[in-house]
Amino acid sequence: MELKIEKFNRFEENYGKNMRLGIVEDTAYKEQLASLCRWYSTTNLTKKTSLNEYIDRMQEGQEFIYYLGGEDRHIMKTSPLIEKLLADGYEIILGEDSLDE
């Protein structure tokens, strides 16, 4: 199992940007591509998470997926833009690629 995760992480590292671009440009496959993409979040700055994992962790009654785009996840986590959401216990996806914005 660990080997599969390692291989997928390498795949995502090499092709993640193309998959994110596909989400925007290829509407026929955007859901499948989105399920393959991974992002860092305020919950874990060292391990990426999928949208499905994020959704599984959403608070009861949470209607929206929260995200912030920028250049550095460590700086984004301290952004005043998400301060209130963090204080309320929400997890925020942190997109470091320009395509994430």
C-alpha positions as MATLAB code, in Angstrom:
seq = 'MELKIEKFNRFEENYGKNMRLGIVEDTAYKEQLASLCRWYSTTNLTKKTSLNEYIDRMQEGQEFIYYLGGEDRHIMKTSPLIEKLLADGYEIILGEDSLDE';
ca = [
       0.000    0.000    0.000;
       2.803    2.419    0.914;
       4.427    1.834   -2.496;
       1.168    2.728   -4.290;
       0.869    5.945   -2.297;
       4.472    6.833   -3.056;
       3.965    6.171   -6.786;
       0.770    8.242   -6.848;
       2.503   11.111   -5.034;
       5.237   11.106   -7.683;
       2.573   11.008  -10.416;
       0.717   13.930   -8.851;
       3.959   15.848   -8.410;
       4.787   15.421  -12.107;
       1.311   15.830  -13.624;
      -0.667   17.751  -10.997;
      -0.424   21.032  -12.886;
      -1.751   19.361  -16.049;
      -4.607   17.758  -14.119;
      -5.565   21.114  -12.595;
      -5.507   22.708  -16.040;
      -7.723   19.867  -17.275;
     -10.292   20.663  -14.577;
     -10.678   24.123  -16.114;
     -10.417   23.217  -19.789;
     -11.939   19.721  -20.084;
     -15.472   19.897  -18.723;
     -16.217   16.293  -19.729;
     -13.574   14.951  -17.332;
     -13.322   17.682  -14.702;
     -14.842   15.594  -11.905;
     -12.507   12.660  -12.553;
      -9.502   14.967  -12.748;
     -10.536   16.821   -9.585;
     -10.675   13.532   -7.683;
      -7.018   12.906   -8.598;
      -5.692   16.326   -7.582;
      -4.165   16.992   -4.183;
      -3.605   20.201   -2.213;
      -2.158   21.192    1.128;
      -4.608   22.448    3.713;
      -4.540   24.219    7.037;
      -4.975   20.825    8.708;
      -1.665   19.470    7.374;
       1.056   21.566    5.750;
       3.256   18.554    4.957;
       0.812   16.052    3.426;
      -1.534   16.860    0.563;
      -5.226   16.026    0.695;
      -7.843   15.216   -1.941;
     -11.181   16.979   -2.305;
     -12.946   13.822   -1.141;
     -10.817   13.684    2.019;
     -11.476   17.377    2.614;
     -15.229   16.885    2.167;
     -15.177   13.937    4.597;
     -13.639   16.237    7.233;
     -16.034   19.152    6.661;
     -17.956   20.335    9.704;
     -21.576   19.326   10.017;
     -23.673   21.905    8.186;
     -20.690   23.329    6.254;
     -21.957   24.275    2.800;
     -18.813   25.596    1.141;
     -15.294   24.451    0.305;
     -12.888   27.096    1.565;
      -9.625   27.727   -0.256;
      -6.912   30.317   -0.533;
      -4.401   30.730   -3.354;
      -0.895   32.064   -2.950;
       2.781   31.260   -3.269;
       3.617   29.711    0.107;
       1.320   27.537    2.236;
       3.102   28.543    5.447;
       2.425   32.213    4.786;
      -1.146   31.538    3.616;
      -1.959   29.701    6.859;
      -1.287   32.917    8.791;
      -3.268   35.139    6.396;
      -5.786   37.510    7.988;
      -8.160   36.537    5.150;
      -8.785   33.133    6.764;
      -8.287   34.058   10.424;
     -12.012   33.959   11.269;
     -12.580   30.666    9.432;
      -9.688   29.045   11.313;
     -10.982   30.400   14.623;
     -14.350   28.810   13.822;
     -12.631   25.463   13.196;
     -12.855   25.336    9.411;
     -10.207   23.704    7.249;
      -8.973   25.706    4.258;
      -7.356   24.282    1.117;
      -4.104   26.087    0.324;
      -3.336   26.288   -3.405;
       0.292   27.135   -4.154;
       0.055   26.862   -7.923;
      -1.113   29.807  -10.030;
      -3.748   27.465  -11.527;
      -5.260   27.089   -8.059;
      -6.178   30.758   -7.974;
];
